[in-house]
Amino acid sequence: MLDIKDVTVKFGGLAAVKEMNITVEKGKIHSLIGPNGAGKTTLFNVITRVIQPVSGRVSFKGDELLGLRAEDIIFRGVARTFQNLQLFQGSNIYDNIYSGWVHNYTKGMLSLAAGKHLAFGKDARDKIHAVAELMQISGMLKFYPAQLSYGVLKRVEIARALISDPQLLLLDEPAAGLNMDETSELNDILVKLNRDGKTILLVEHDMNLVMKISDRITVMNFGAKIAEGNPVEIANNREVIKVYLGDDEDAAS
Ligand SMILES: Nc1ncnc2c1ncn2[C@@H]1O[C@H](COP(=O)(O)OP(=O)(O)OP(=O)(O)O)[C@@H](O)[C@H]1O
Ligand SMILES: [Mg+2]
């Protein structure tokens, strides 16, 4: 479904992503893991056209994405969440979720940025309620971001991404900052979304969650792919263990 081929990104002299290749298959939960600074978020930014790579190709369902503008990506069926929450603080949860709606994308964003209230049709209201229910935040719609816990806000972000009915959902550390109960709820929500047909590319540091829900895992370190496989293969991969546990694993065993 998503094909990333030989993608290289440079920031000045630093190659943040080096000749990366990933194929995400339709219907799967594919996780992208690796230490801080490995290049995971940078790769999301390439897919969503925030960053232009120096070389490589990205195609989604056979269409080249790199020729498109950032705002066109969502129309192709790809939506994302951000590592750092990016919600409108001056708008309630209802309006924040609506701001992701593709059919009104630009207009919604501009109105919210200008501090205006949004006018909703019935179709919009139905959609907001449907994704809120899916993310179990139906009781929170009237609140403003500052009134809610971090765990709830992370779900608001996913709801905002879901409202455009994406086929591919890119999630950048959805479990970061969540407690164990919230992470377990997130686990169930992601599995349900996947069962309902969403393909998910997940960047996440919570290995417990990654190992439980992933069909496939790609591991990056210093911009390059160091391993790929199913959870069992990745958990037993010497290179991966070395990166996560340090070089002294032989001494410890
Ligand atoms: N806009 C930018 N300008 C310059 N350097 C950047 C920029 N964005 C990222 N980098 C650098 O590129 C490298 C990869 O960063 P990236 O944010 O993709 O890592 P990550 O794998 O998402 O890490 P983390 O797990 O900490 O979120 C890092 O060295 C980072 O400092
Ligand atoms: Mg990151």
Short mmCIF file of C-alpha atoms and ligand atoms in Angstrom, two decimals:
data_model
loop_
_atom_site.label_atom_id
_atom_site.label_comp_id
_atom_site.label_asym_id
_atom_site.label_seq_id
_atom_site.Cartn_x
_atom_site.Cartn_y
_atom_site.Cartn_z
CA MET A 1 0.00 0.00 0.00
CA LEU A 2 2.80 2.41 0.99
CA ASP A 3 6.19 2.02 -0.66
CA ILE A 4 9.16 3.99 0.56
CA LYS A 5 12.14 3.48 -1.72
CA ASP A 6 15.74 4.62 -1.18
CA VAL A 7 14.68 7.75 0.72
CA THR A 8 17.50 9.96 1.99
CA VAL A 9 16.95 13.15 3.99
CA LYS A 10 19.71 15.58 4.91
CA PHE A 11 19.69 18.45 7.36
CA GLY A 12 22.82 20.38 6.48
CA GLY A 13 25.59 17.80 6.65
CA LEU A 14 23.57 15.33 8.72
CA ALA A 15 21.82 12.46 6.94
CA ALA A 16 18.78 12.00 9.18
CA VAL A 17 17.42 9.24 6.92
CA LYS A 18 19.71 7.12 4.75
CA GLU A 19 18.42 5.15 1.77
CA MET A 20 15.41 3.87 3.69
CA ASN A 21 13.12 1.27 2.23
CA ILE A 22 9.83 0.25 3.82
CA THR A 23 6.78 -1.42 2.36
CA VAL A 24 3.62 -1.20 4.42
CA GLU A 25 1.07 -3.79 3.42
CA LYS A 26 -2.63 -3.05 3.36
CA GLY A 27 -4.52 -4.15 6.45
CA LYS A 28 -1.46 -4.48 8.67
CA ILE A 29 -0.14 -2.80 11.79
CA HIS A 30 3.45 -2.00 10.87
CA SER A 31 5.65 -0.48 13.56
CA LEU A 32 8.69 1.70 13.04
CA ILE A 33 10.98 1.67 16.06
CA GLY A 34 14.46 2.83 16.96
CA PRO A 35 16.34 4.99 19.46
CA ASN A 36 15.87 8.76 19.80
CA GLY A 37 17.04 10.59 16.70
CA ALA A 38 16.86 7.47 14.50
CA GLY A 39 14.85 9.34 11.86
CA LYS A 40 11.34 7.97 12.50
CA THR A 41 9.50 11.29 12.69
CA THR A 42 11.56 12.59 9.76
CA LEU A 43 10.24 9.70 7.68
CA PHE A 44 6.65 10.58 8.66
CA ASN A 45 7.42 14.14 7.58
CA VAL A 46 8.60 12.85 4.20
CA ILE A 47 5.42 10.82 3.68
CA THR A 48 3.19 13.77 4.62
CA ARG A 49 5.23 16.20 2.48
CA VAL A 50 6.47 18.36 5.33
CA ILE A 51 10.08 17.56 4.40
CA GLN A 52 11.52 17.03 0.92
CA PRO A 53 14.03 14.18 0.71
CA VAL A 54 17.21 14.66 -1.35
CA SER A 55 16.49 11.38 -3.11
CA GLY A 56 14.08 8.47 -3.18
CA ARG A 57 10.44 7.80 -3.92
CA VAL A 58 7.27 7.39 -1.89
CA SER A 59 4.21 5.85 -3.46
CA PHE A 60 0.81 5.17 -1.96
CA LYS A 61 -1.50 2.76 -3.77
CA GLY A 62 0.67 3.27 -6.83
CA ASP A 63 0.54 7.10 -6.80
CA GLU A 64 3.73 9.08 -6.28
CA LEU A 65 3.35 11.26 -3.19
CA LEU A 66 6.49 13.36 -3.56
CA GLY A 67 5.01 15.49 -6.34
CA LEU A 68 2.03 16.47 -4.18
CA ARG A 69 1.50 19.34 -1.77
CA ALA A 70 1.25 18.60 1.95
CA GLU A 71 -2.48 19.45 1.97
CA ASP A 72 -3.16 16.95 -0.83
CA ILE A 73 -1.86 13.95 1.10
CA ILE A 74 -4.95 13.69 3.25
CA PHE A 75 -7.15 13.57 0.14
CA ARG A 76 -5.22 10.50 -0.99
CA GLY A 77 -6.18 8.68 2.19
CA VAL A 78 -3.23 9.25 4.52
CA ALA A 79 -3.65 10.96 7.90
CA ARG A 80 -1.27 11.40 10.82
CA THR A 81 -0.92 12.38 14.43
CA PHE A 82 2.01 14.30 15.87
CA GLN A 83 4.64 13.35 18.43
CA ASN A 84 3.96 16.61 20.25
CA LEU A 85 0.25 17.36 20.54
CA GLN A 86 -0.86 19.88 17.96
CA LEU A 87 -4.32 20.91 19.06
CA PHE A 88 -5.99 24.33 18.92
CA GLN A 89 -5.96 25.50 22.54
CA GLY A 90 -8.65 28.11 21.96
CA SER A 91 -11.11 25.61 20.47
CA ASN A 92 -13.09 22.89 22.17
CA ILE A 93 -12.62 19.20 21.41
CA TYR A 94 -15.57 19.18 19.03
CA ASP A 95 -14.00 21.90 16.86
CA ASN A 96 -10.55 20.34 17.14
CA ILE A 97 -11.82 17.04 15.79
CA TYR A 98 -13.70 18.79 13.01
CA SER A 99 -10.55 20.65 11.95
CA GLY A 100 -9.24 17.38 10.51
CA TRP A 101 -12.17 16.86 8.20
CA VAL A 102 -10.87 16.60 4.70
CA HIS A 103 -14.00 17.96 3.02
CA ASN A 104 -13.57 21.22 4.79
CA TYR A 105 -9.92 20.99 5.54
CA THR A 106 -8.50 24.36 4.52
CA LYS A 107 -11.56 26.36 5.50
CA GLY A 108 -11.73 24.67 8.91
CA MET A 109 -8.08 25.28 9.65
CA LEU A 110 -8.27 28.96 8.65
CA SER A 111 -11.37 29.60 10.74
CA LEU A 112 -9.87 27.99 13.80
CA ALA A 113 -6.59 29.83 13.34
CA ALA A 114 -8.61 33.06 13.23
CA GLY A 115 -10.38 32.08 16.46
CA LYS A 116 -13.77 31.70 14.75
CA HIS A 117 -16.41 29.15 15.57
CA LEU A 118 -17.25 26.59 12.96
CA ALA A 119 -20.66 26.03 11.45
CA PHE A 120 -21.62 22.37 11.38
CA GLY A 121 -23.95 20.53 9.08
CA LYS A 122 -25.61 17.29 10.18
CA ASP A 123 -23.12 15.16 8.24
CA ALA A 124 -20.26 16.84 10.10
CA ARG A 125 -21.95 16.38 13.48
CA ASP A 126 -22.58 12.71 12.80
CA LYS A 127 -18.98 12.17 11.82
CA ILE A 128 -17.60 13.96 14.86
CA HIS A 129 -19.78 11.86 17.16
CA ALA A 130 -18.82 8.64 15.37
CA VAL A 131 -15.07 9.13 15.69
CA ALA A 132 -15.43 10.45 19.25
CA GLU A 133 -17.28 7.28 20.19
CA LEU A 134 -14.63 5.15 18.54
CA MET A 135 -11.93 6.92 20.57
CA GLN A 136 -14.08 6.84 23.74
CA ILE A 137 -14.11 10.61 24.21
CA SER A 138 -17.81 11.28 23.58
CA GLY A 139 -18.20 12.92 26.99
CA MET A 140 -15.35 15.36 26.40
CA LEU A 141 -16.51 17.26 23.31
CA LYS A 142 -17.44 20.50 25.11
CA PHE A 143 -14.15 20.77 26.96
CA TYR A 144 -11.08 22.74 25.93
CA PRO A 145 -7.66 21.05 25.67
CA ALA A 146 -6.33 22.68 28.86
CA GLN A 147 -9.14 21.01 30.85
CA LEU A 148 -8.29 17.47 29.82
CA SER A 149 -5.63 14.92 30.64
CA TYR A 150 -2.79 14.16 28.27
CA GLY A 151 -4.15 10.67 27.66
CA VAL A 152 -7.48 12.06 26.47
CA LEU A 153 -5.80 14.64 24.25
CA LYS A 154 -3.76 11.95 22.53
CA ARG A 155 -7.05 10.28 21.62
CA VAL A 156 -8.48 13.58 20.37
CA GLU A 157 -5.57 13.74 17.94
CA ILE A 158 -6.34 10.27 16.64
CA ALA A 159 -10.03 11.21 16.31
CA ARG A 160 -9.03 14.26 14.28
CA ALA A 161 -6.96 12.07 11.98
CA LEU A 162 -9.78 9.53 11.67
CA ILE A 163 -12.48 11.97 10.68
CA SER A 164 -11.16 12.06 7.12
CA ASP A 165 -11.61 8.30 6.78
CA PRO A 166 -7.96 7.65 5.97
CA GLN A 167 -6.95 4.23 4.70
CA LEU A 168 -3.49 4.66 6.19
CA LEU A 169 -3.03 6.11 9.66
CA LEU A 170 0.42 7.33 10.71
CA LEU A 171 0.72 7.50 14.50
CA ASP A 172 3.81 9.13 16.03
CA GLU A 173 4.20 7.85 19.58
CA PRO A 174 0.53 7.61 20.57
CA ALA A 175 1.43 5.91 23.87
CA ALA A 176 4.04 8.46 24.99
CA GLY A 177 3.02 9.97 28.32
CA LEU A 178 0.20 7.47 28.90
CA ASN A 179 -0.11 5.42 32.07
CA MET A 180 -0.54 1.63 31.97
CA ASP A 181 -4.34 1.68 31.90
CA GLU A 182 -4.43 4.30 29.16
CA THR A 183 -1.87 2.34 27.15
CA SER A 184 -3.91 -0.81 27.47
CA GLU A 185 -7.01 1.07 26.27
CA LEU A 186 -5.01 2.45 23.37
CA ASN A 187 -3.90 -1.06 22.52
CA ASP A 188 -7.53 -2.19 22.25
CA ILE A 189 -8.51 0.87 20.22
CA LEU A 190 -5.69 0.34 17.70
CA VAL A 191 -6.54 -3.33 17.31
CA LYS A 192 -10.18 -2.40 16.73
CA LEU A 193 -9.30 0.28 14.16
CA ASN A 194 -7.11 -2.22 12.35
CA ARG A 195 -9.87 -4.86 12.37
CA ASP A 196 -12.24 -2.27 10.96
CA GLY A 197 -9.89 -1.86 8.00
CA LYS A 198 -7.32 0.81 8.88
CA THR A 199 -3.74 0.16 7.91
CA ILE A 200 -1.48 1.60 10.61
CA LEU A 201 2.13 2.73 10.54
CA LEU A 202 3.08 3.15 14.19
CA VAL A 203 6.12 4.91 15.63
CA GLU A 204 6.35 3.95 19.28
CA HIS A 205 8.89 3.50 22.08
CA ASP A 206 6.62 1.31 24.23
CA MET A 207 8.04 -2.10 23.25
CA ASN A 208 5.36 -3.98 25.13
CA LEU A 209 2.66 -2.36 22.98
CA VAL A 210 4.71 -2.72 19.78
CA MET A 211 5.39 -6.41 20.34
CA LYS A 212 1.74 -7.10 21.15
CA ILE A 213 0.00 -5.44 18.23
CA SER A 214 2.45 -5.35 15.29
CA ASP A 215 2.28 -7.62 12.27
CA ARG A 216 5.64 -6.34 11.14
CA ILE A 217 8.38 -4.19 12.65
CA THR A 218 11.08 -2.09 11.00
CA VAL A 219 13.97 -0.98 13.18
CA MET A 220 15.98 2.17 12.40
CA ASN A 221 19.20 3.45 13.90
CA PHE A 222 21.06 6.59 12.79
CA GLY A 223 18.76 7.01 9.80
CA ALA A 224 19.17 3.51 8.40
CA LYS A 225 17.21 0.29 8.58
CA ILE A 226 18.96 -2.27 10.77
CA ALA A 227 16.31 -4.97 10.97
CA GLU A 228 12.84 -5.93 9.80
CA GLY A 229 10.58 -8.81 10.63
CA ASN A 230 7.74 -10.03 12.81
CA PRO A 231 7.79 -9.34 16.57
CA VAL A 232 9.48 -12.65 17.45
CA GLU A 233 12.20 -12.12 14.86
CA ILE A 234 12.82 -8.57 16.05
CA ALA A 235 12.89 -9.54 19.74
CA ASN A 236 15.61 -12.10 18.94
CA ASN A 237 17.63 -10.03 16.49
CA ARG A 238 21.19 -9.52 17.78
CA GLU A 239 21.64 -6.16 16.09
CA VAL A 240 18.39 -4.87 17.63
CA ILE A 241 19.27 -6.19 21.08
CA LYS A 242 22.65 -4.47 20.81
CA VAL A 243 21.06 -1.14 19.94
CA TYR A 244 18.53 -1.36 22.76
CA LEU A 245 20.69 -2.89 25.48
CA GLY A 246 24.11 -1.53 24.57
CA ASP A 247 27.23 -3.41 23.53
CA ASP A 248 27.75 -5.35 26.74
CA GLU A 249 25.11 -8.02 26.17
CA ASP A 250 27.80 -10.71 25.86
CA ALA A 251 29.31 -9.72 29.19
CA ALA A 252 25.89 -9.84 30.84
CA SER A 253 25.01 -13.32 29.60
N1 LIG B 1 13.95 20.13 11.09
C1 LIG B 1 15.14 19.61 11.43
N2 LIG B 1 16.28 20.30 11.26
C2 LIG B 1 17.49 19.77 11.57
N3 LIG B 1 17.65 18.55 12.08
C3 LIG B 1 16.56 17.81 12.30
C4 LIG B 1 15.23 18.29 11.98
N4 LIG B 1 14.34 17.33 12.29
C5 LIG B 1 15.06 16.29 12.79
N5 LIG B 1 16.37 16.58 12.79
C6 LIG B 1 17.46 15.65 13.20
O1 LIG B 1 17.30 14.47 12.43
C7 LIG B 1 17.55 13.32 13.23
C8 LIG B 1 16.33 12.43 13.24
O2 LIG B 1 15.30 13.06 14.00
P1 LIG B 1 13.84 12.46 14.16
O3 LIG B 1 13.03 13.48 14.86
O4 LIG B 1 13.36 11.97 12.86
O5 LIG B 1 14.12 11.23 15.12
P2 LIG B 1 13.10 10.21 15.80
O6 LIG B 1 13.52 8.84 15.38
O7 LIG B 1 11.70 10.61 15.54
O8 LIG B 1 13.47 10.38 17.34
P3 LIG B 1 12.53 10.39 18.67
O9 LIG B 1 12.31 8.95 19.02
O10 LIG B 1 13.37 11.08 19.68
O11 LIG B 1 11.28 11.11 18.34
C9 LIG B 1 17.97 13.83 14.60
O12 LIG B 1 19.37 13.90 14.64
C10 LIG B 1 17.35 15.21 14.65
O13 LIG B 1 18.06 16.06 15.49
MG MG B 2 10.20 11.27 16.69
#
